[in-house]
Amino acid sequence: MIRKMILGTATAAFAAAVAFAQGGEKDPWWNPDEGRVFPAQLDYRNANGTLRLLLDDGPMETKDHPFFTAIGPNGRACVTCHQPADAMSLSAASAARQWQRHGAADPLFAASDGSNCPTLPQGERASHSLLIDHGLIRIARPWPPKNVTPDFTIEVVRDPSTCNLDPKYGLKSAGMVSVFRRPRPVANFKYIEAMGFAYDPKAGMPLPVDPDTGKPVSGNLMADGRVPTLEAQMRDAAGAHLGFLENLDKRDIARILDFERRIYAAQQIDAVGGPLDGDGSMGGTKTLQVSQAGRLGSDGGIPVWSEFEAWEKMPEAVKAKLSPEVRAFRESVARGARVFRDKTFLITDTAGINSPIGFGNPVRNSCVFCHNMSYMGMDVAPGQVDLGTTNQPFADPAPHLPLFRITCKGPPHPHYGRTILTSDPGFALTTGKCADVGRITLQSLRGMSARAPFFSNGSAKDIRGVIDYYERRYNIGYTEQEKRDLENLMRAL
């Protein structure tokens, strides 16, 4: 019965998408310069239910607001790649829909990073396949990094994007490495900027420092840690993704910061389980808005996902009022939260955990070892971790992505040896250290139902793909029931 309801919901979601495209319902896509009012509460349907965004002190006029205005020459605004309906990220489904509507004329597909390479014929779908099919934006990183002497060499083994071997933009010709990554969500920054540690426990090093204030920062912003603050991220994005010829001024930065620090996003209603803040649960967006940021469940704070405990302990009188489908879903979410916290497994050969300072190799722990922040499921500890999603032999096959050969010039990598094959060196493109190859900054688990695919390179096409990857990578031994419970938990976040 539950499976029928889920299938029916997916069909309804597809029909809703068709209605959007045909103008039967207000279009969820935000174009630059529309001048809409951003309300205090904004809901969007998706295949698993309804996403909700809350804006503190809203509503807000977006006319002439720098987050929503195409200031640069390529017609993009920040909102182009951080769509409200996609939990302030960008889903592959939204990218595909925009291509179907407008083709290369849509600013989303700007040649600089919305195509596989700027020198490809921009009117052809194949030139934008990584964005359309996988939701990936091209990130061009200088090699070697500025003011860094790397301890490894990098060479191109495979280049389906053509950009790493391109005579104008390539590694040898321009000193640029092109990798392809998912846009990170711009929401819930009360948590992302929270200071959970006074140092980086993954590397045994001091926290990065804001060059403008001299104060330490959380280090949980960019996938490769290349900038330490939201202000620096804005400047980086303004040039790399928006094509700005001049830096954002201080007033523009202040207005964008104000918006980004006031917006919250989470799944609010499940298509099967109903309201996620019902019957005693503290799920949904409001919890994020009012709770204390950055508390570490395993350190005496509120255990991660404990907001769903009420569903595990529902009184019989409450259960009797629910349909069997709703009751089964809510009990499944509560079990999934317990599996997430309590089921331990051996974590092996993972830089940022087993090395460099090391918690032991292997070390036994559960998902909350790295996804420990209350209400968010991101890592309170700053720094990057190599889950193997981009490095062989752990990465899933990705023939659509470039493949690089990394050769350590000094000591070999502690887990891969002297030679590494990777689709994205990650943090190593910032530090120049072979030991950092494949390390990526972890991110929030909120709003997952709205922003597939997952992992930095989009290698998990859906929530079940995330669970299956961890199962393969660490031989966890989940039962099929545990996998379903974890999937239901993540779709409810």
Coordinates of C-alpha atoms in Angstrom, one line a residue:
M1 CA 0.0 0.0 0.0
I2 CA 2.8 2.4 0.9
R3 CA 4.6 1.6 -2.3
K4 CA 1.5 2.5 -4.3
M5 CA 1.1 5.8 -2.4
I6 CA 4.8 6.7 -3.2
L7 CA 4.4 5.8 -6.8
G8 CA 1.2 7.8 -6.9
T9 CA 3.0 10.8 -5.4
A10 CA 5.8 10.5 -7.9
T11 CA 3.2 10.6 -10.7
A12 CA 1.6 13.6 -9.1
A13 CA 4.9 15.3 -8.9
F14 CA 5.6 14.7 -12.6
A15 CA 2.2 16.1 -13.4
A16 CA 3.0 19.2 -11.3
A17 CA 6.2 19.6 -13.2
V18 CA 4.3 19.5 -16.5
A19 CA 1.8 22.0 -15.1
F20 CA 4.7 24.3 -14.2
A21 CA 6.1 24.1 -17.7
Q22 CA 2.7 24.7 -19.3
G23 CA 2.0 27.7 -17.0
G24 CA -0.8 25.9 -15.1
E25 CA 0.9 26.8 -11.8
K26 CA 3.3 29.5 -10.8
D27 CA 6.7 28.7 -12.2
P28 CA 9.1 27.5 -9.4
W29 CA 12.2 28.8 -11.4
W30 CA 13.5 32.2 -10.3
N31 CA 15.0 34.2 -13.2
P32 CA 17.3 37.1 -12.4
D33 CA 15.6 40.6 -12.3
E34 CA 12.0 39.3 -11.9
G35 CA 11.4 41.5 -8.9
R36 CA 9.3 39.0 -7.0
V37 CA 8.7 39.4 -3.3
F38 CA 10.3 36.7 -1.3
P39 CA 7.7 35.8 1.3
A40 CA 8.3 35.0 4.9
Q41 CA 7.2 31.4 4.1
L42 CA 7.6 29.7 0.7
D43 CA 6.5 26.1 -0.1
Y44 CA 7.5 24.0 -3.1
R45 CA 6.2 20.5 -3.9
N46 CA 8.7 17.8 -4.9
A47 CA 8.4 14.0 -5.4
N48 CA 8.6 13.3 -1.7
G49 CA 6.3 16.0 -0.4
T50 CA 6.8 19.7 0.2
L51 CA 9.9 21.8 0.9
R52 CA 9.5 24.9 3.0
L53 CA 11.7 28.0 3.1
L54 CA 11.4 30.5 6.0
L55 CA 12.9 34.0 5.8
D56 CA 13.5 35.7 9.1
D57 CA 11.9 39.1 9.2
G58 CA 10.4 38.5 5.8
P59 CA 8.9 39.2 3.3
M60 CA 11.6 40.8 1.3
E61 CA 11.6 42.8 -2.0
T62 CA 14.0 41.2 -4.5
K63 CA 13.9 44.1 -7.0
D64 CA 17.5 45.4 -7.3
H65 CA 18.7 43.0 -4.6
P66 CA 22.2 41.8 -5.6
F67 CA 21.4 38.1 -4.9
F68 CA 18.5 38.3 -7.4
T69 CA 19.9 40.8 -9.9
A70 CA 22.0 40.1 -13.0
I71 CA 24.8 42.5 -12.2
G72 CA 27.4 40.9 -14.5
P73 CA 27.5 40.5 -18.3
N74 CA 26.4 36.8 -18.5
G75 CA 22.8 37.5 -17.3
R76 CA 23.2 35.4 -14.2
A77 CA 22.4 36.3 -10.6
C78 CA 23.2 34.3 -7.5
V79 CA 19.7 32.8 -7.6
T80 CA 20.4 31.2 -11.0
C81 CA 22.4 28.4 -9.3
H82 CA 20.7 28.6 -5.9
Q83 CA 17.1 28.1 -6.6
P84 CA 14.5 28.3 -3.7
A85 CA 12.6 25.2 -5.0
D86 CA 15.8 23.2 -4.9
A87 CA 16.5 24.1 -1.3
M88 CA 18.8 26.9 -2.4
S89 CA 20.9 24.6 -4.5
L90 CA 20.3 23.4 -8.1
S91 CA 18.8 20.0 -9.0
A92 CA 19.7 18.2 -12.2
A93 CA 16.0 18.1 -12.9
S94 CA 15.7 21.9 -12.8
A95 CA 18.8 22.2 -15.1
A96 CA 17.3 19.8 -17.6
R97 CA 14.0 21.6 -17.5
Q98 CA 15.7 25.0 -18.2
W99 CA 17.5 23.5 -21.2
Q100 CA 14.3 22.1 -22.6
R101 CA 12.7 25.5 -22.2
H102 CA 15.4 27.9 -23.4
G103 CA 18.5 25.9 -24.5
A104 CA 21.8 27.7 -24.5
A105 CA 20.0 31.1 -24.3
D106 CA 19.3 30.6 -20.6
P107 CA 22.0 32.3 -18.4
L108 CA 22.3 29.0 -16.4
F109 CA 24.2 27.6 -19.4
A110 CA 26.8 30.4 -19.6
A111 CA 29.8 29.2 -21.5
S112 CA 32.3 29.9 -18.7
D113 CA 31.1 27.2 -16.3
G114 CA 27.6 26.1 -17.5
S115 CA 29.1 24.1 -20.3
N116 CA 31.6 21.3 -20.3
C117 CA 34.1 23.7 -21.9
P118 CA 33.8 27.3 -23.2
T119 CA 35.3 26.4 -26.6
L120 CA 32.6 23.8 -27.4
P121 CA 29.7 24.7 -29.7
Q122 CA 27.4 26.3 -27.1
G123 CA 24.2 25.7 -28.9
E124 CA 24.5 21.9 -28.6
R125 CA 23.0 20.0 -25.7
A126 CA 26.1 17.7 -25.6
S127 CA 28.3 20.7 -24.7
H128 CA 26.3 21.2 -21.5
S129 CA 25.7 17.5 -20.6
L130 CA 27.4 17.6 -17.2
L131 CA 25.1 20.3 -16.0
I132 CA 21.9 19.0 -17.7
D133 CA 22.3 15.4 -16.8
H134 CA 24.3 15.6 -13.5
G135 CA 23.7 19.1 -12.2
L136 CA 27.5 19.8 -12.3
I137 CA 29.1 23.2 -12.6
R138 CA 32.6 23.5 -14.1
I139 CA 35.1 24.7 -11.5
A140 CA 38.4 25.9 -13.0
R141 CA 41.3 25.8 -10.4
P142 CA 44.8 27.2 -11.1
W143 CA 47.6 24.7 -11.1
P144 CA 49.9 25.0 -9.2
P145 CA 47.9 26.9 -6.6
K146 CA 49.1 30.4 -5.9
N147 CA 51.9 30.7 -3.4
V148 CA 52.0 26.9 -3.0
T149 CA 54.7 24.4 -4.0
P150 CA 52.8 21.2 -4.6
D151 CA 54.2 17.8 -3.5
F152 CA 52.5 16.0 -6.4
T153 CA 52.2 16.1 -10.1
I154 CA 48.9 15.9 -12.0
E155 CA 48.3 14.6 -15.5
V156 CA 45.1 14.1 -17.5
V157 CA 44.2 10.5 -18.2
R158 CA 40.7 11.0 -19.6
D159 CA 38.9 14.2 -20.6
P160 CA 35.4 13.7 -21.9
S161 CA 34.7 17.4 -21.1
T162 CA 37.6 18.3 -23.4
C163 CA 38.5 21.3 -21.1
N164 CA 41.6 19.8 -19.4
L165 CA 43.2 19.2 -22.7
D166 CA 41.8 22.3 -24.4
P167 CA 44.5 24.5 -26.1
K168 CA 43.0 27.6 -24.4
Y169 CA 41.7 26.4 -21.0
G170 CA 43.6 23.2 -20.4
L171 CA 46.1 22.1 -17.8
K172 CA 49.2 22.5 -20.0
S173 CA 48.1 25.5 -22.0
A174 CA 46.5 27.6 -19.3
G175 CA 47.6 26.0 -16.0
M176 CA 44.0 25.3 -15.1
V177 CA 42.4 22.1 -13.8
S178 CA 38.7 21.7 -14.6
V179 CA 36.6 19.7 -12.1
F180 CA 32.8 19.5 -12.0
R181 CA 30.8 19.9 -8.8
R182 CA 27.3 20.4 -7.4
P183 CA 26.3 23.8 -6.2
R184 CA 26.2 23.8 -2.4
P185 CA 22.9 24.9 -0.7
V186 CA 22.8 28.6 0.4
A187 CA 20.6 28.2 3.5
N188 CA 20.8 27.4 7.2
F189 CA 24.0 29.4 7.6
K190 CA 23.4 29.7 11.3
Y191 CA 24.6 26.1 11.4
I192 CA 27.2 26.1 8.6
E193 CA 29.1 29.0 10.2
A194 CA 28.8 27.7 13.7
M195 CA 32.1 27.2 15.6
G196 CA 32.2 23.7 16.9
F197 CA 35.9 23.4 17.6
A198 CA 38.8 25.7 18.4
Y199 CA 41.0 23.8 15.8
D200 CA 40.7 21.4 12.9
P201 CA 40.7 17.9 14.4
K202 CA 40.9 16.3 11.0
A203 CA 44.3 17.7 10.4
G204 CA 45.4 18.7 13.9
M205 CA 45.8 22.3 12.7
P206 CA 44.5 25.7 13.8
L207 CA 41.3 26.9 12.2
P208 CA 41.4 29.0 9.1
V209 CA 41.4 32.7 9.8
D210 CA 39.2 35.4 8.3
P211 CA 41.9 37.8 6.7
D212 CA 39.6 40.8 7.2
T213 CA 38.9 40.2 10.9
G214 CA 41.7 38.0 12.1
K215 CA 39.2 35.7 13.8
P216 CA 38.9 31.9 13.2
V217 CA 36.1 30.7 11.0
S218 CA 34.2 27.4 10.8
G219 CA 35.9 26.1 7.6
N220 CA 32.7 24.4 6.4
L221 CA 31.8 26.5 3.3
M222 CA 33.5 25.5 0.0
A223 CA 33.9 21.9 -1.2
D224 CA 37.7 22.3 -1.5
G225 CA 38.2 24.9 1.3
R226 CA 39.6 27.5 -1.1
V227 CA 38.0 30.4 0.7
P228 CA 37.3 30.8 4.5
T229 CA 34.3 33.1 4.7
L230 CA 31.0 33.9 3.0
E231 CA 32.4 37.3 1.9
A232 CA 35.3 35.6 0.2
Q233 CA 33.0 33.0 -1.4
M234 CA 30.9 35.9 -2.9
R235 CA 34.0 37.5 -4.4
D236 CA 35.1 34.1 -5.8
A237 CA 31.7 33.4 -7.3
A238 CA 31.3 36.9 -8.7
G239 CA 34.3 36.4 -10.9
A240 CA 34.1 32.7 -11.6
H241 CA 30.4 32.2 -12.1
L242 CA 28.7 35.5 -12.6
G243 CA 31.4 37.0 -14.9
F244 CA 31.6 40.3 -12.9
L245 CA 34.3 42.6 -14.2
E246 CA 34.5 44.4 -10.9
N247 CA 34.3 43.3 -7.3
L248 CA 31.0 43.5 -5.4
D249 CA 30.9 46.6 -3.3
K250 CA 30.5 46.4 0.5
R251 CA 26.9 47.3 0.4
D252 CA 26.1 44.5 -2.1
I253 CA 28.0 42.0 0.1
A254 CA 26.2 43.2 3.2
R255 CA 22.8 42.7 1.5
I256 CA 23.6 39.3 0.2
L257 CA 25.0 38.2 3.6
D258 CA 21.8 39.5 5.3
F259 CA 19.7 37.4 3.0
E260 CA 21.8 34.2 3.2
R261 CA 21.9 34.3 7.0
R262 CA 18.1 34.7 7.3
I263 CA 17.0 31.9 5.0
Y264 CA 16.2 28.4 6.2
A265 CA 15.2 25.4 4.1
A266 CA 14.0 21.9 5.0
Q267 CA 11.4 19.3 4.0
Q268 CA 8.1 20.3 5.8
I269 CA 5.5 17.7 4.6
D270 CA 6.1 14.2 3.5
A271 CA 3.8 12.8 0.8
V272 CA 3.2 9.6 2.9
G273 CA 3.9 10.7 6.5
G274 CA 2.2 14.1 6.4
P275 CA 3.5 17.1 8.3
L276 CA 7.0 16.5 9.7
D277 CA 6.3 18.6 12.8
G278 CA 3.2 16.7 13.8
D279 CA 2.3 14.5 16.7
G280 CA 5.2 15.6 18.9
S281 CA 7.9 15.6 16.3
M282 CA 10.1 18.7 16.1
G283 CA 10.9 18.2 12.4
G284 CA 10.5 20.8 9.7
T285 CA 11.9 24.2 9.0
K286 CA 10.7 26.0 12.2
T287 CA 13.0 23.8 14.3
L288 CA 16.0 25.1 12.4
Q289 CA 14.9 28.7 12.7
V290 CA 14.5 28.7 16.5
S291 CA 17.0 26.1 17.8
Q292 CA 20.5 26.7 19.0
A293 CA 23.0 26.3 16.3
G294 CA 26.0 24.0 16.2
R295 CA 25.3 21.7 19.1
L296 CA 27.2 18.4 19.0
G297 CA 24.9 15.5 19.9
S298 CA 27.7 13.1 21.0
D299 CA 29.1 15.8 23.3
G300 CA 26.3 16.3 25.7
G301 CA 24.1 18.3 23.4
I302 CA 20.9 17.3 21.6
P303 CA 21.5 14.0 19.7
V304 CA 21.3 14.4 16.0
W305 CA 17.8 13.6 14.6
S306 CA 16.3 13.3 18.1
E307 CA 13.6 15.6 16.9
F308 CA 11.9 12.4 15.5
E309 CA 12.0 10.4 18.8
A310 CA 8.4 11.2 19.5
W311 CA 7.4 9.2 16.5
E312 CA 9.1 6.1 18.0
K313 CA 7.3 6.5 21.3
M314 CA 3.8 7.5 20.0
P315 CA 1.1 6.6 22.5
E316 CA -1.5 4.1 21.3
A317 CA -4.2 6.8 21.4
V318 CA -2.1 8.8 18.9
K319 CA -1.4 5.9 16.7
A320 CA -5.1 5.0 16.5
K321 CA -5.8 8.4 14.9
L322 CA -3.3 7.8 12.1
S323 CA -3.8 5.8 9.0
P324 CA -1.6 2.6 8.8
E325 CA 0.5 4.3 6.0
V326 CA 1.2 7.4 8.0
R327 CA 2.0 5.5 11.2
A328 CA 4.3 3.1 9.3
F329 CA 6.2 5.9 7.7
R330 CA 6.7 7.9 11.0
E331 CA 7.9 4.8 12.8
S332 CA 10.3 4.1 9.9
V333 CA 11.8 7.6 10.2
A334 CA 12.3 7.2 13.9
R335 CA 14.0 3.9 13.4
G336 CA 16.2 5.4 10.7
A337 CA 17.3 8.1 13.1
R338 CA 18.3 5.4 15.6
V339 CA 20.2 3.4 12.9
F340 CA 22.0 6.7 11.9
R341 CA 23.1 7.3 15.4
D342 CA 23.7 3.8 16.8
K343 CA 24.7 1.3 14.1
T344 CA 28.5 1.2 14.1
F345 CA 30.9 0.0 11.4
L346 CA 34.6 0.1 10.6
I347 CA 35.7 3.3 8.9
T348 CA 38.9 2.5 7.0
D349 CA 41.4 4.3 4.8
T350 CA 39.7 7.7 5.0
A351 CA 41.8 10.8 5.0
G352 CA 40.4 13.3 7.5
I353 CA 39.4 10.4 9.8
N354 CA 42.1 7.7 9.8
S355 CA 44.8 10.2 8.9
P356 CA 46.7 12.5 9.1
I357 CA 46.5 12.7 12.9
G358 CA 44.2 9.7 12.9
F359 CA 41.5 8.2 15.1
G360 CA 43.0 4.8 14.3
N361 CA 42.7 2.7 11.1
P362 CA 40.2 1.2 11.2
V363 CA 38.0 3.1 13.7
R364 CA 34.6 1.9 14.7
N365 CA 31.8 4.5 14.8
S366 CA 28.4 5.3 13.3
C367 CA 27.2 7.9 10.8
V368 CA 27.2 10.6 13.5
F369 CA 31.0 10.4 13.7
C370 CA 31.0 12.9 10.8
H371 CA 27.3 13.9 10.6
N372 CA 26.9 15.0 14.1
M373 CA 25.4 18.5 14.2
S374 CA 22.0 18.6 15.8
Y375 CA 19.1 19.5 13.4
M376 CA 21.5 19.6 10.4
G377 CA 23.5 16.4 10.1
M378 CA 26.6 18.2 8.9
D379 CA 29.9 18.0 10.7
V380 CA 30.5 20.3 13.7
A381 CA 34.2 19.8 13.2
P382 CA 35.7 21.8 10.3
G383 CA 37.9 20.4 7.6
Q384 CA 37.6 17.9 4.7
V385 CA 37.2 14.1 4.5
D386 CA 37.9 11.7 1.7
L387 CA 35.0 9.3 1.4
G388 CA 36.4 7.9 -1.8
T389 CA 33.6 9.4 -3.9
T390 CA 36.1 10.8 -6.4
N391 CA 39.1 8.5 -5.9
Q392 CA 39.6 5.0 -7.3
P393 CA 39.1 2.2 -6.3
F394 CA 36.2 3.4 -4.2
A395 CA 34.5 5.9 -6.6
D396 CA 31.6 4.7 -8.7
P397 CA 32.3 4.5 -12.4
A398 CA 32.0 8.0 -13.9
P399 CA 33.0 7.9 -17.6
H400 CA 31.4 11.3 -18.1
L401 CA 34.0 12.9 -15.7
P402 CA 37.6 13.7 -16.2
L403 CA 40.2 11.4 -14.8
F404 CA 43.5 12.6 -13.4
R405 CA 46.6 10.7 -12.4
I406 CA 48.2 12.1 -9.2
T407 CA 51.8 11.1 -8.5
C408 CA 53.2 12.0 -5.1
K409 CA 56.7 13.4 -5.3
G410 CA 57.4 13.0 -1.6
P411 CA 55.9 10.5 0.9
P412 CA 53.1 8.3 -0.6
H413 CA 49.5 8.9 0.2
P414 CA 48.7 7.1 3.5
H415 CA 45.9 5.1 1.9
Y416 CA 46.4 5.0 -1.8
G417 CA 50.2 4.8 -2.3
R418 CA 52.3 6.9 -4.6
T419 CA 49.8 7.0 -7.6
I420 CA 46.2 8.0 -7.3
L421 CA 43.5 8.1 -10.0
T422 CA 40.8 10.7 -9.2
S423 CA 38.0 12.6 -10.9
D424 CA 38.5 15.5 -8.5
P425 CA 41.6 16.1 -6.3
G426 CA 39.4 18.2 -4.0
F427 CA 41.2 19.9 -1.1
A428 CA 44.5 19.0 -2.7
L429 CA 43.9 21.6 -5.4
T430 CA 44.0 24.2 -2.6
T431 CA 46.8 22.9 -0.4
G432 CA 49.0 21.2 -3.0
K433 CA 49.4 18.2 -0.7
C434 CA 49.2 14.7 -2.0
A435 CA 47.7 13.5 1.4
D436 CA 44.7 15.8 0.7
V437 CA 43.7 14.2 -2.7
G438 CA 39.9 13.6 -2.7
R439 CA 39.2 15.3 0.6
I440 CA 35.9 17.3 0.3
T441 CA 34.1 19.5 2.8
L442 CA 31.0 17.7 4.2
Q443 CA 27.7 19.5 4.0
S444 CA 24.2 19.6 5.5
L445 CA 21.7 16.8 4.9
R446 CA 18.7 19.2 4.9
G447 CA 16.4 19.5 1.9
M448 CA 17.7 16.4 0.2
S449 CA 14.3 15.6 -1.4
A450 CA 14.6 18.9 -3.4
R451 CA 18.1 18.8 -4.7
A452 CA 19.3 15.5 -6.2
P453 CA 21.9 14.3 -7.1
F454 CA 24.2 14.0 -4.2
F455 CA 27.9 14.1 -3.2
S456 CA 30.2 16.8 -4.6
N457 CA 30.4 15.1 -8.0
G458 CA 26.7 14.1 -8.2
S459 CA 27.6 10.4 -8.2
A460 CA 24.5 9.4 -6.1
K461 CA 21.5 10.1 -8.3
D462 CA 19.1 9.8 -5.4
I463 CA 18.9 9.3 -1.6
R464 CA 19.1 5.5 -1.9
G465 CA 22.2 5.9 -3.9
V466 CA 23.9 7.7 -1.0
I467 CA 23.0 4.9 1.4
D468 CA 24.2 2.2 -1.1
Y469 CA 27.5 4.0 -1.6
Y470 CA 28.3 4.0 2.1
E471 CA 27.2 0.3 2.3
R472 CA 29.7 -0.6 -0.4
R473 CA 32.5 1.7 0.8
Y474 CA 32.5 0.5 4.4
N475 CA 30.8 -2.9 4.2
I476 CA 28.3 -1.7 6.9
G477 CA 25.9 -4.6 6.6
Y478 CA 22.6 -2.7 6.5
T479 CA 19.5 -4.8 6.3
E480 CA 17.0 -3.9 3.6
Q481 CA 14.7 -2.6 6.4
E482 CA 17.5 -0.4 7.7
K483 CA 18.1 1.0 4.3
R484 CA 14.4 1.9 3.8
D485 CA 14.4 3.5 7.3
L486 CA 17.5 5.6 6.5
E487 CA 16.0 6.6 3.2
N488 CA 12.7 7.7 4.8
L489 CA 14.7 9.7 7.4
M490 CA 16.7 11.5 4.8
R491 CA 13.7 12.3 2.6
A492 CA 12.1 13.9 5.7
L493 CA 15.0 16.2 6.5

